Amino acid sequence: MALDKQQQHMIGPTLGLTEAAEELDVHASTVRRYIREGRLPAHKVEGPHGPEWRVTADDVKAFAQGGQEVQGGLRESDSSLVQELDERLAHLAQTISTRLNEISEGQKALEPSLEERQARADRERRIEEALTGNSARIEELAREAEQQRIRAETAEAKVLELENERDGLRRELSVERSKPWWHRLTGRGMKTEDH
């Protein structure tokens, strides 16, 4: 709580943290802890470098003499409650911080990393390229297979025609062989196209 000049004049002379620390023969951070724990009352004033803590000279004197209660301050039992609450709050803050870190780490573990996403995108691109390339190759092979099928059918028809011609020639030869040899020499008994 910041005090204006009139209020500062009413409470008497004040000391900064360093001056209060010298009076109490402790470090300035210890005085700051006393203030935080409520064992030493203080107020903030606007200083040349921003707000700063000020402690009344009377409060520092009473605190130095081991007074259990400082003007406007807490009793020793109240101070221990405040300290216990501060410890609980610090523990709670630490627990919350730990849980938030765990949640954050869990979320990071669930999210694929940039490298994993890039690798997946590269794999998908390569698969798509392969499928596109394979598709063209498959079409080409299908055309070739169709041409082969047509050639095979044509060749099969030609083979069938040649087999029929062969069988016809074999029959003629068989008929010729069945004739006596002199008919074969003289040409008798031969089929002519006129008959």
Short mmCIF file of N, CA and C in Angstrom, two decimals:
data_model
loop_
_atom_site.label_atom_id
_atom_site.label_comp_id
_atom_site.label_asym_id
_atom_site.label_seq_id
_atom_site.Cartn_x
_atom_site.Cartn_y
_atom_site.Cartn_z
N MET A 1 0.84 -1.17 0.00
CA MET A 1 0.00 0.00 0.00
C MET A 1 0.89 1.24 0.00
N ALA A 2 0.70 2.08 -0.96
CA ALA A 2 1.50 3.29 -1.09
C ALA A 2 0.89 4.39 -0.24
N LEU A 3 1.74 5.13 0.42
CA LEU A 3 1.30 6.24 1.28
C LEU A 3 1.64 7.57 0.64
N ASP A 4 0.77 8.56 0.82
CA ASP A 4 1.11 9.89 0.32
C ASP A 4 1.98 10.60 1.35
N LYS A 5 2.48 11.78 1.04
CA LYS A 5 3.43 12.49 1.90
C LYS A 5 2.81 12.85 3.24
N GLN A 6 1.53 13.22 3.29
CA GLN A 6 0.88 13.58 4.55
C GLN A 6 0.83 12.37 5.48
N GLN A 7 0.49 11.20 4.93
CA GLN A 7 0.43 9.99 5.76
C GLN A 7 1.83 9.61 6.25
N GLN A 8 2.84 9.78 5.39
CA GLN A 8 4.21 9.46 5.79
C GLN A 8 4.63 10.36 6.96
N HIS A 9 4.27 11.63 6.92
CA HIS A 9 4.64 12.57 7.97
C HIS A 9 3.96 12.18 9.28
N MET A 10 2.72 11.65 9.20
CA MET A 10 1.97 11.29 10.41
C MET A 10 2.56 10.07 11.10
N ILE A 11 3.14 9.13 10.35
CA ILE A 11 3.65 7.92 10.99
C ILE A 11 5.08 8.07 11.48
N GLY A 12 5.72 9.12 11.16
CA GLY A 12 7.06 9.37 11.65
C GLY A 12 8.12 8.98 10.65
N PRO A 13 9.40 9.03 11.10
CA PRO A 13 10.49 8.75 10.18
C PRO A 13 10.46 7.27 9.72
N THR A 14 10.84 7.06 8.45
CA THR A 14 10.85 5.70 7.91
C THR A 14 12.24 5.35 7.40
N LEU A 15 12.46 4.05 7.28
CA LEU A 15 13.74 3.54 6.80
C LEU A 15 13.49 2.67 5.56
N GLY A 16 14.46 2.67 4.67
CA GLY A 16 14.39 1.77 3.53
C GLY A 16 14.83 0.37 3.95
N LEU A 17 14.77 -0.57 3.05
CA LEU A 17 15.13 -1.96 3.38
C LEU A 17 16.59 -2.07 3.83
N THR A 18 17.48 -1.39 3.15
CA THR A 18 18.90 -1.46 3.50
C THR A 18 19.15 -0.87 4.88
N GLU A 19 18.53 0.28 5.14
CA GLU A 19 18.72 0.93 6.46
C GLU A 19 18.14 0.05 7.57
N ALA A 20 16.93 -0.51 7.33
CA ALA A 20 16.31 -1.38 8.33
C ALA A 20 17.18 -2.61 8.56
N ALA A 21 17.78 -3.15 7.49
CA ALA A 21 18.65 -4.32 7.62
C ALA A 21 19.86 -3.99 8.47
N GLU A 22 20.43 -2.79 8.30
CA GLU A 22 21.59 -2.39 9.12
C GLU A 22 21.20 -2.28 10.59
N GLU A 23 20.01 -1.71 10.83
CA GLU A 23 19.54 -1.56 12.22
C GLU A 23 19.32 -2.92 12.88
N LEU A 24 18.82 -3.88 12.11
CA LEU A 24 18.52 -5.20 12.65
C LEU A 24 19.70 -6.16 12.53
N ASP A 25 20.78 -5.71 11.87
CA ASP A 25 21.98 -6.50 11.68
C ASP A 25 21.68 -7.80 10.89
N VAL A 26 20.87 -7.63 9.83
CA VAL A 26 20.55 -8.74 8.93
C VAL A 26 20.67 -8.24 7.50
N HIS A 27 20.50 -9.15 6.56
CA HIS A 27 20.56 -8.78 5.14
C HIS A 27 19.22 -8.17 4.72
N ALA A 28 19.23 -7.35 3.66
CA ALA A 28 18.01 -6.70 3.17
C ALA A 28 16.97 -7.74 2.74
N SER A 29 17.41 -8.89 2.20
CA SER A 29 16.45 -9.92 1.78
C SER A 29 15.75 -10.52 3.00
N THR A 30 16.43 -10.54 4.14
CA THR A 30 15.81 -11.04 5.37
C THR A 30 14.71 -10.07 5.82
N VAL A 31 14.98 -8.77 5.73
CA VAL A 31 13.96 -7.77 6.07
C VAL A 31 12.76 -7.93 5.14
N ARG A 32 13.05 -8.15 3.87
CA ARG A 32 11.97 -8.35 2.89
C ARG A 32 11.14 -9.58 3.28
N ARG A 33 11.80 -10.64 3.75
CA ARG A 33 11.08 -11.84 4.18
C ARG A 33 10.23 -11.55 5.41
N TYR A 34 10.77 -10.77 6.37
CA TYR A 34 10.00 -10.40 7.56
C TYR A 34 8.73 -9.66 7.14
N ILE A 35 8.87 -8.79 6.17
CA ILE A 35 7.71 -8.02 5.69
C ILE A 35 6.71 -8.96 5.04
N ARG A 36 7.21 -9.85 4.17
CA ARG A 36 6.34 -10.80 3.47
C ARG A 36 5.60 -11.70 4.47
N GLU A 37 6.29 -12.11 5.52
CA GLU A 37 5.69 -12.99 6.54
C GLU A 37 4.76 -12.23 7.47
N GLY A 38 4.77 -10.91 7.39
CA GLY A 38 3.90 -10.11 8.25
C GLY A 38 4.49 -9.86 9.63
N ARG A 39 5.73 -10.19 9.82
CA ARG A 39 6.37 -10.00 11.13
C ARG A 39 6.82 -8.56 11.32
N LEU A 40 7.03 -7.85 10.22
CA LEU A 40 7.47 -6.46 10.29
C LEU A 40 6.59 -5.65 9.35
N PRO A 41 5.75 -4.73 9.89
CA PRO A 41 4.87 -3.96 9.03
C PRO A 41 5.67 -2.99 8.16
N ALA A 42 5.20 -2.80 6.94
CA ALA A 42 5.88 -1.89 6.02
C ALA A 42 4.86 -1.37 5.03
N HIS A 43 5.25 -0.38 4.31
CA HIS A 43 4.38 0.19 3.28
C HIS A 43 5.26 0.59 2.09
N LYS A 44 4.64 0.71 0.95
CA LYS A 44 5.38 1.08 -0.25
C LYS A 44 5.21 2.56 -0.52
N VAL A 45 6.30 3.15 -0.98
CA VAL A 45 6.27 4.54 -1.41
C VAL A 45 6.93 4.61 -2.78
N GLU A 46 6.63 5.67 -3.50
CA GLU A 46 7.22 5.85 -4.82
C GLU A 46 8.63 6.37 -4.63
N GLY A 47 9.61 5.60 -5.10
CA GLY A 47 11.02 5.98 -4.99
C GLY A 47 11.55 6.43 -6.34
N PRO A 48 12.82 6.77 -6.41
CA PRO A 48 13.38 7.26 -7.67
C PRO A 48 13.42 6.17 -8.76
N HIS A 49 13.42 4.91 -8.34
CA HIS A 49 13.47 3.81 -9.31
C HIS A 49 12.19 2.99 -9.28
N GLY A 50 11.09 3.55 -8.82
CA GLY A 50 9.83 2.83 -8.73
C GLY A 50 9.44 2.61 -7.27
N PRO A 51 8.39 1.82 -7.01
CA PRO A 51 7.93 1.60 -5.64
C PRO A 51 9.01 0.91 -4.80
N GLU A 52 9.10 1.32 -3.54
CA GLU A 52 10.06 0.67 -2.63
C GLU A 52 9.43 0.56 -1.25
N TRP A 53 9.90 -0.44 -0.49
CA TRP A 53 9.39 -0.67 0.85
C TRP A 53 9.98 0.35 1.83
N ARG A 54 9.14 0.80 2.75
CA ARG A 54 9.59 1.68 3.84
C ARG A 54 9.03 1.11 5.14
N VAL A 55 9.84 1.18 6.19
CA VAL A 55 9.47 0.67 7.52
C VAL A 55 9.67 1.82 8.51
N THR A 56 8.71 1.97 9.44
CA THR A 56 8.88 3.06 10.41
C THR A 56 10.03 2.72 11.35
N ALA A 57 10.70 3.76 11.79
CA ALA A 57 11.83 3.59 12.70
C ALA A 57 11.37 2.94 14.00
N ASP A 58 10.19 3.31 14.48
CA ASP A 58 9.66 2.73 15.72
C ASP A 58 9.43 1.22 15.57
N ASP A 59 8.90 0.80 14.43
CA ASP A 59 8.67 -0.63 14.22
C ASP A 59 9.99 -1.40 14.17
N VAL A 60 11.01 -0.82 13.53
CA VAL A 60 12.32 -1.48 13.46
C VAL A 60 12.89 -1.60 14.88
N LYS A 61 12.77 -0.52 15.66
CA LYS A 61 13.29 -0.51 17.03
C LYS A 61 12.58 -1.57 17.88
N ALA A 62 11.25 -1.64 17.78
CA ALA A 62 10.48 -2.62 18.55
C ALA A 62 10.84 -4.04 18.12
N PHE A 63 11.02 -4.24 16.83
CA PHE A 63 11.36 -5.56 16.32
C PHE A 63 12.75 -5.96 16.80
N ALA A 64 13.67 -5.01 16.81
CA ALA A 64 15.05 -5.28 17.25
C ALA A 64 15.09 -5.65 18.72
N GLN A 65 14.19 -5.10 19.52
CA GLN A 65 14.17 -5.38 20.96
C GLN A 65 13.43 -6.68 21.27
N GLY A 66 13.00 -7.38 20.20
CA GLY A 66 12.37 -8.69 20.40
C GLY A 66 10.93 -8.60 20.80
N GLY A 67 10.29 -7.50 20.53
CA GLY A 67 8.86 -7.35 20.87
C GLY A 67 8.05 -8.39 20.11
N GLN A 68 7.09 -8.98 20.83
CA GLN A 68 6.25 -10.00 20.21
C GLN A 68 5.23 -9.38 19.26
N GLU A 69 4.88 -8.13 19.50
CA GLU A 69 3.91 -7.49 18.66
C GLU A 69 4.46 -6.13 18.29
N VAL A 70 4.46 -5.86 17.01
CA VAL A 70 4.95 -4.58 16.53
C VAL A 70 3.74 -3.73 16.21
N GLN A 71 3.91 -2.41 16.28
CA GLN A 71 2.80 -1.50 16.04
C GLN A 71 2.11 -1.85 14.72
N GLY A 72 0.83 -2.18 14.82
CA GLY A 72 0.07 -2.52 13.62
C GLY A 72 0.46 -3.87 13.04
N GLY A 73 1.35 -4.62 13.67
CA GLY A 73 1.81 -5.90 13.12
C GLY A 73 1.02 -7.06 13.67
N LEU A 74 1.47 -8.24 13.39
CA LEU A 74 0.81 -9.46 13.83
C LEU A 74 1.48 -9.99 15.09
N ARG A 75 0.68 -10.71 15.90
CA ARG A 75 1.28 -11.40 17.03
C ARG A 75 2.08 -12.58 16.50
N GLU A 76 2.93 -13.11 17.34
CA GLU A 76 3.80 -14.22 16.92
C GLU A 76 2.97 -15.41 16.45
N SER A 77 1.87 -15.72 17.14
CA SER A 77 1.04 -16.87 16.74
C SER A 77 0.40 -16.60 15.38
N ASP A 78 -0.02 -15.33 15.15
CA ASP A 78 -0.59 -14.99 13.85
C ASP A 78 0.48 -15.12 12.76
N SER A 79 1.69 -14.74 13.09
CA SER A 79 2.78 -14.81 12.12
C SER A 79 3.06 -16.25 11.72
N SER A 80 2.98 -17.19 12.67
CA SER A 80 3.23 -18.59 12.34
C SER A 80 2.12 -19.14 11.44
N LEU A 81 0.88 -18.66 11.65
CA LEU A 81 -0.21 -19.07 10.77
C LEU A 81 0.03 -18.55 9.34
N VAL A 82 0.48 -17.31 9.27
CA VAL A 82 0.76 -16.73 7.96
C VAL A 82 1.88 -17.51 7.29
N GLN A 83 2.90 -17.86 8.06
CA GLN A 83 4.02 -18.63 7.52
C GLN A 83 3.53 -20.00 7.04
N GLU A 84 2.67 -20.64 7.84
CA GLU A 84 2.14 -21.95 7.45
C GLU A 84 1.31 -21.82 6.17
N LEU A 85 0.50 -20.76 6.10
CA LEU A 85 -0.28 -20.54 4.88
C LEU A 85 0.63 -20.28 3.69
N ASP A 86 1.69 -19.49 3.91
CA ASP A 86 2.64 -19.22 2.82
C ASP A 86 3.29 -20.52 2.34
N GLU A 87 3.64 -21.39 3.28
CA GLU A 87 4.25 -22.66 2.91
C GLU A 87 3.26 -23.53 2.11
N ARG A 88 2.00 -23.55 2.58
CA ARG A 88 0.98 -24.32 1.87
C ARG A 88 0.75 -23.76 0.47
N LEU A 89 0.70 -22.43 0.38
CA LEU A 89 0.51 -21.80 -0.92
C LEU A 89 1.69 -22.09 -1.84
N ALA A 90 2.90 -22.04 -1.28
CA ALA A 90 4.08 -22.34 -2.09
C ALA A 90 4.04 -23.79 -2.57
N HIS A 91 3.63 -24.70 -1.69
CA HIS A 91 3.52 -26.12 -2.07
C HIS A 91 2.44 -26.30 -3.14
N LEU A 92 1.32 -25.62 -2.94
CA LEU A 92 0.23 -25.70 -3.92
C LEU A 92 0.67 -25.12 -5.27
N ALA A 93 1.37 -24.00 -5.23
CA ALA A 93 1.87 -23.39 -6.47
C ALA A 93 2.83 -24.34 -7.18
N GLN A 94 3.69 -25.00 -6.41
CA GLN A 94 4.62 -25.96 -6.99
C GLN A 94 3.88 -27.14 -7.60
N THR A 95 2.85 -27.65 -6.90
CA THR A 95 2.06 -28.77 -7.41
C THR A 95 1.35 -28.38 -8.71
N ILE A 96 0.76 -27.18 -8.71
CA ILE A 96 0.07 -26.71 -9.92
C ILE A 96 1.07 -26.57 -11.06
N SER A 97 2.22 -25.99 -10.77
CA SER A 97 3.24 -25.83 -11.80
C SER A 97 3.68 -27.18 -12.36
N THR A 98 3.88 -28.16 -11.48
CA THR A 98 4.26 -29.51 -11.91
C THR A 98 3.19 -30.12 -12.79
N ARG A 99 1.92 -30.00 -12.37
CA ARG A 99 0.81 -30.57 -13.15
C ARG A 99 0.70 -29.89 -14.51
N LEU A 100 0.87 -28.57 -14.53
CA LEU A 100 0.82 -27.85 -15.81
C LEU A 100 1.94 -28.31 -16.74
N ASN A 101 3.12 -28.52 -16.17
CA ASN A 101 4.24 -29.02 -16.97
C ASN A 101 3.94 -30.42 -17.51
N GLU A 102 3.34 -31.27 -16.65
CA GLU A 102 2.99 -32.62 -17.08
C GLU A 102 1.96 -32.57 -18.21
N ILE A 103 0.96 -31.69 -18.07
CA ILE A 103 -0.05 -31.54 -19.12
C ILE A 103 0.60 -31.07 -20.41
N SER A 104 1.48 -30.09 -20.28
CA SER A 104 2.17 -29.55 -21.46
C SER A 104 3.00 -30.64 -22.13
N GLU A 105 3.73 -31.42 -21.35
CA GLU A 105 4.54 -32.51 -21.90
C GLU A 105 3.65 -33.56 -22.55
N GLY A 106 2.50 -33.85 -21.92
CA GLY A 106 1.56 -34.81 -22.49
C GLY A 106 1.02 -34.34 -23.83
N GLN A 107 0.70 -33.06 -23.90
CA GLN A 107 0.21 -32.51 -25.17
C GLN A 107 1.29 -32.57 -26.23
N LYS A 108 2.53 -32.27 -25.84
CA LYS A 108 3.63 -32.34 -26.80
C LYS A 108 3.82 -33.77 -27.29
N ALA A 109 3.65 -34.74 -26.38
CA ALA A 109 3.82 -36.14 -26.76
C ALA A 109 2.72 -36.57 -27.73
N LEU A 110 1.51 -36.01 -27.56
CA LEU A 110 0.41 -36.38 -28.44
C LEU A 110 0.53 -35.74 -29.81
N GLU A 111 1.08 -34.55 -29.86
CA GLU A 111 1.23 -33.86 -31.13
C GLU A 111 2.47 -34.36 -31.84
N PRO A 112 2.32 -34.72 -33.12
CA PRO A 112 3.52 -35.13 -33.85
C PRO A 112 4.46 -33.94 -34.03
N SER A 113 5.72 -34.22 -33.94
CA SER A 113 6.70 -33.15 -34.09
C SER A 113 6.71 -32.67 -35.53
N LEU A 114 7.33 -31.54 -35.75
CA LEU A 114 7.44 -30.97 -37.09
C LEU A 114 8.14 -31.96 -38.01
N GLU A 115 9.20 -32.62 -37.50
CA GLU A 115 9.92 -33.59 -38.32
C GLU A 115 9.02 -34.76 -38.69
N GLU A 116 8.22 -35.24 -37.71
CA GLU A 116 7.33 -36.36 -37.98
C GLU A 116 6.27 -35.98 -39.02
N ARG A 117 5.70 -34.76 -38.87
CA ARG A 117 4.70 -34.31 -39.84
C ARG A 117 5.32 -34.18 -41.23
N GLN A 118 6.54 -33.65 -41.31
CA GLN A 118 7.22 -33.50 -42.60
C GLN A 118 7.51 -34.87 -43.21
N ALA A 119 7.98 -35.81 -42.37
CA ALA A 119 8.27 -37.16 -42.85
C ALA A 119 7.00 -37.83 -43.37
N ARG A 120 5.89 -37.67 -42.64
CA ARG A 120 4.62 -38.25 -43.08
C ARG A 120 4.18 -37.63 -44.40
N ALA A 121 4.31 -36.31 -44.53
CA ALA A 121 3.93 -35.64 -45.78
C ALA A 121 4.81 -36.14 -46.94
N ASP A 122 6.11 -36.32 -46.69
CA ASP A 122 7.01 -36.83 -47.72
C ASP A 122 6.61 -38.25 -48.14
N ARG A 123 6.31 -39.12 -47.16
CA ARG A 123 5.88 -40.48 -47.45
C ARG A 123 4.60 -40.48 -48.30
N GLU A 124 3.64 -39.66 -47.89
CA GLU A 124 2.38 -39.60 -48.63
C GLU A 124 2.62 -39.11 -50.07
N ARG A 125 3.51 -38.13 -50.23
CA ARG A 125 3.82 -37.61 -51.56
C ARG A 125 4.46 -38.70 -52.42
N ARG A 126 5.43 -39.44 -51.82
CA ARG A 126 6.09 -40.51 -52.57
C ARG A 126 5.10 -41.62 -52.96
N ILE A 127 4.20 -41.96 -52.05
CA ILE A 127 3.20 -42.99 -52.34
C ILE A 127 2.29 -42.52 -53.48
N GLU A 128 1.87 -41.26 -53.40
CA GLU A 128 1.01 -40.71 -54.45
C GLU A 128 1.73 -40.72 -55.80
N GLU A 129 3.02 -40.31 -55.79
CA GLU A 129 3.80 -40.33 -57.03
C GLU A 129 3.94 -41.76 -57.55
N ALA A 130 4.18 -42.69 -56.63
CA ALA A 130 4.33 -44.09 -57.03
C ALA A 130 3.02 -44.61 -57.61
N LEU A 131 1.92 -44.28 -56.96
CA LEU A 131 0.62 -44.75 -57.46
C LEU A 131 0.31 -44.12 -58.81
N THR A 132 0.61 -42.85 -58.96
CA THR A 132 0.36 -42.19 -60.24
C THR A 132 1.24 -42.81 -61.31
N GLY A 133 2.52 -43.00 -61.02
CA GLY A 133 3.44 -43.64 -61.96
C GLY A 133 3.03 -45.07 -62.24
N ASN A 134 2.63 -45.79 -61.20
CA ASN A 134 2.20 -47.18 -61.37
C ASN A 134 0.91 -47.23 -62.18
N SER A 135 0.05 -46.27 -62.01
CA SER A 135 -1.20 -46.23 -62.75
C SER A 135 -0.91 -46.12 -64.25
N ALA A 136 -0.01 -45.23 -64.61
CA ALA A 136 0.36 -45.09 -66.03
C ALA A 136 1.00 -46.38 -66.54
N ARG A 137 1.85 -46.97 -65.73
CA ARG A 137 2.52 -48.22 -66.12
C ARG A 137 1.51 -49.35 -66.25
N ILE A 138 0.54 -49.38 -65.35
CA ILE A 138 -0.49 -50.42 -65.39
C ILE A 138 -1.31 -50.27 -66.67
N GLU A 139 -1.66 -49.03 -67.02
CA GLU A 139 -2.41 -48.80 -68.26
C GLU A 139 -1.60 -49.26 -69.48
N GLU A 140 -0.31 -48.96 -69.46
CA GLU A 140 0.57 -49.37 -70.56
C GLU A 140 0.62 -50.89 -70.66
N LEU A 141 0.77 -51.55 -69.51
CA LEU A 141 0.81 -53.01 -69.50
C LEU A 141 -0.52 -53.60 -69.95
N ALA A 142 -1.63 -52.96 -69.59
CA ALA A 142 -2.94 -53.45 -70.03
C ALA A 142 -3.06 -53.36 -71.55
N ARG A 143 -2.57 -52.24 -72.12
CA ARG A 143 -2.60 -52.11 -73.59
C ARG A 143 -1.74 -53.20 -74.23
N GLU A 144 -0.55 -53.42 -73.67
CA GLU A 144 0.33 -54.47 -74.20
C GLU A 144 -0.33 -55.84 -74.09
N ALA A 145 -0.99 -56.10 -72.96
CA ALA A 145 -1.66 -57.39 -72.75
C ALA A 145 -2.77 -57.57 -73.78
N GLU A 146 -3.52 -56.50 -74.06
CA GLU A 146 -4.59 -56.57 -75.05
C GLU A 146 -4.01 -56.88 -76.44
N GLN A 147 -2.90 -56.23 -76.79
CA GLN A 147 -2.24 -56.49 -78.07
C GLN A 147 -1.76 -57.94 -78.14
N GLN A 148 -1.20 -58.42 -77.04
CA GLN A 148 -0.75 -59.82 -76.99
C GLN A 148 -1.94 -60.77 -77.17
N ARG A 149 -3.06 -60.45 -76.53
CA ARG A 149 -4.25 -61.29 -76.64
C ARG A 149 -4.74 -61.34 -78.10
N ILE A 150 -4.76 -60.18 -78.75
CA ILE A 150 -5.20 -60.12 -80.16
C ILE A 150 -4.25 -60.93 -81.03
N ARG A 151 -2.93 -60.75 -80.80
CA ARG A 151 -1.94 -61.52 -81.57
C ARG A 151 -2.12 -63.02 -81.33
N ALA A 152 -2.37 -63.40 -80.09
CA ALA A 152 -2.55 -64.81 -79.75
C ALA A 152 -3.79 -65.37 -80.45
N GLU A 153 -4.88 -64.61 -80.47
CA GLU A 153 -6.10 -65.08 -81.14
C GLU A 153 -5.85 -65.22 -82.64
N THR A 154 -5.15 -64.23 -83.22
CA THR A 154 -4.83 -64.29 -84.65
C THR A 154 -3.96 -65.50 -84.94
N ALA A 155 -2.94 -65.71 -84.12
CA ALA A 155 -2.04 -66.85 -84.31
C ALA A 155 -2.80 -68.15 -84.13
N GLU A 156 -3.71 -68.21 -83.20
CA GLU A 156 -4.48 -69.43 -82.97
C GLU A 156 -5.38 -69.73 -84.18
N ALA A 157 -5.96 -68.69 -84.72
CA ALA A 157 -6.80 -68.88 -85.93
C ALA A 157 -5.93 -69.37 -87.08
N LYS A 158 -4.75 -68.81 -87.23
CA LYS A 158 -3.83 -69.21 -88.32
C LYS A 158 -3.40 -70.66 -88.11
N VAL A 159 -3.09 -71.03 -86.87
CA VAL A 159 -2.69 -72.41 -86.56
C VAL A 159 -3.83 -73.36 -86.91
N LEU A 160 -5.04 -73.00 -86.57
CA LEU A 160 -6.20 -73.83 -86.85
C LEU A 160 -6.37 -74.01 -88.38
N GLU A 161 -6.21 -72.91 -89.10
CA GLU A 161 -6.29 -72.95 -90.57
C GLU A 161 -5.21 -73.85 -91.15
N LEU A 162 -3.98 -73.71 -90.62
CA LEU A 162 -2.87 -74.54 -91.11
C LEU A 162 -3.09 -76.00 -90.76
N GLU A 163 -3.62 -76.28 -89.60
CA GLU A 163 -3.90 -77.66 -89.21
C GLU A 163 -4.97 -78.27 -90.13
N ASN A 164 -5.98 -77.48 -90.46
CA ASN A 164 -7.03 -77.97 -91.37
C ASN A 164 -6.43 -78.26 -92.75
N GLU A 165 -5.59 -77.34 -93.23
CA GLU A 165 -4.93 -77.54 -94.53
C GLU A 165 -4.05 -78.79 -94.50
N ARG A 166 -3.29 -78.96 -93.40
CA ARG A 166 -2.44 -80.14 -93.26
C ARG A 166 -3.27 -81.42 -93.29
N ASP A 167 -4.37 -81.39 -92.52
CA ASP A 167 -5.22 -82.58 -92.47
C ASP A 167 -5.79 -82.89 -93.86
N GLY A 168 -6.14 -81.86 -94.61
CA GLY A 168 -6.64 -82.06 -95.99
C GLY A 168 -5.56 -82.67 -96.87
N LEU A 169 -4.33 -82.15 -96.75
CA LEU A 169 -3.23 -82.68 -97.54
C LEU A 169 -2.92 -84.12 -97.14
N ARG A 170 -3.02 -84.46 -95.92
CA ARG A 170 -2.77 -85.83 -95.45
C ARG A 170 -3.82 -86.77 -96.03
N ARG A 171 -5.06 -86.31 -96.08
CA ARG A 171 -6.12 -87.16 -96.65
C ARG A 171 -5.86 -87.42 -98.13
N GLU A 172 -5.48 -86.34 -98.84
CA GLU A 172 -5.18 -86.50 -100.27
C GLU A 172 -4.02 -87.47 -100.46
N LEU A 173 -3.00 -87.30 -99.65
CA LEU A 173 -1.83 -88.18 -99.75
C LEU A 173 -2.23 -89.61 -99.44
N SER A 174 -3.06 -89.78 -98.47
CA SER A 174 -3.50 -91.12 -98.10
C SER A 174 -4.29 -91.75 -99.24
N VAL A 175 -5.14 -90.97 -99.88
CA VAL A 175 -5.92 -91.47 -101.01
C VAL A 175 -4.97 -91.84 -102.16
N GLU A 176 -4.01 -91.00 -102.45
CA GLU A 176 -3.03 -91.25 -103.51
C GLU A 176 -2.23 -92.50 -103.21
N ARG A 177 -1.87 -92.71 -102.01
CA ARG A 177 -1.07 -93.88 -101.64
C ARG A 177 -1.91 -95.16 -101.72
N SER A 178 -3.17 -95.00 -101.50
CA SER A 178 -4.02 -96.20 -101.55
C SER A 178 -4.24 -96.69 -102.99
N LYS A 179 -3.97 -95.88 -104.00
CA LYS A 179 -4.12 -96.27 -105.40
C LYS A 179 -2.93 -97.16 -105.80
N PRO A 180 -3.17 -98.00 -106.76
CA PRO A 180 -2.05 -98.81 -107.24
C PRO A 180 -1.00 -97.89 -107.87
N TRP A 181 0.19 -98.35 -107.93
CA TRP A 181 1.31 -97.50 -108.36
C TRP A 181 1.20 -97.12 -109.82
N TRP A 182 0.67 -98.00 -110.68
CA TRP A 182 0.59 -97.66 -112.12
C TRP A 182 -0.44 -96.58 -112.37
N HIS A 183 -1.47 -96.50 -111.48
CA HIS A 183 -2.43 -95.41 -111.61
C HIS A 183 -1.78 -94.10 -111.24
N ARG A 184 -0.89 -94.23 -110.33
CA ARG A 184 -0.20 -93.00 -109.91
C ARG A 184 0.71 -92.52 -111.00
N LEU A 185 1.34 -93.49 -111.75
CA LEU A 185 2.27 -93.10 -112.82
C LEU A 185 1.52 -92.58 -114.03
N THR A 186 0.47 -93.17 -114.32
CA THR A 186 -0.27 -92.79 -115.52
C THR A 186 -1.23 -91.66 -115.25
N GLY A 187 -1.50 -91.43 -114.04
CA GLY A 187 -2.38 -90.34 -113.69
C GLY A 187 -3.82 -90.74 -113.73
N ARG A 188 -4.10 -92.00 -113.85
CA ARG A 188 -5.47 -92.44 -113.85
C ARG A 188 -6.00 -92.48 -112.45
N GLY A 189 -7.21 -92.27 -112.40
CA GLY A 189 -7.85 -92.31 -111.09
C GLY A 189 -7.60 -91.04 -110.29
N MET A 190 -6.93 -90.10 -110.96
CA MET A 190 -6.70 -88.83 -110.25
C MET A 190 -7.91 -87.96 -110.40
N LYS A 191 -8.12 -87.26 -109.44
CA LYS A 191 -9.24 -86.31 -109.45
C LYS A 191 -8.87 -85.16 -110.35
N THR A 192 -9.78 -84.80 -111.15
CA THR A 192 -9.56 -83.61 -111.96
C THR A 192 -10.62 -82.61 -111.61
N GLU A 193 -10.31 -81.42 -111.95
CA GLU A 193 -11.23 -80.36 -111.59
C GLU A 193 -12.43 -80.35 -112.51
N ASP A 194 -12.30 -81.05 -113.66
CA ASP A 194 -13.41 -81.06 -114.61
C ASP A 194 -14.53 -81.96 -114.11
N HIS A 195 -14.22 -83.01 -113.41
CA HIS A 195 -15.23 -83.98 -113.00
C HIS A 195 -15.88 -83.56 -111.76
#
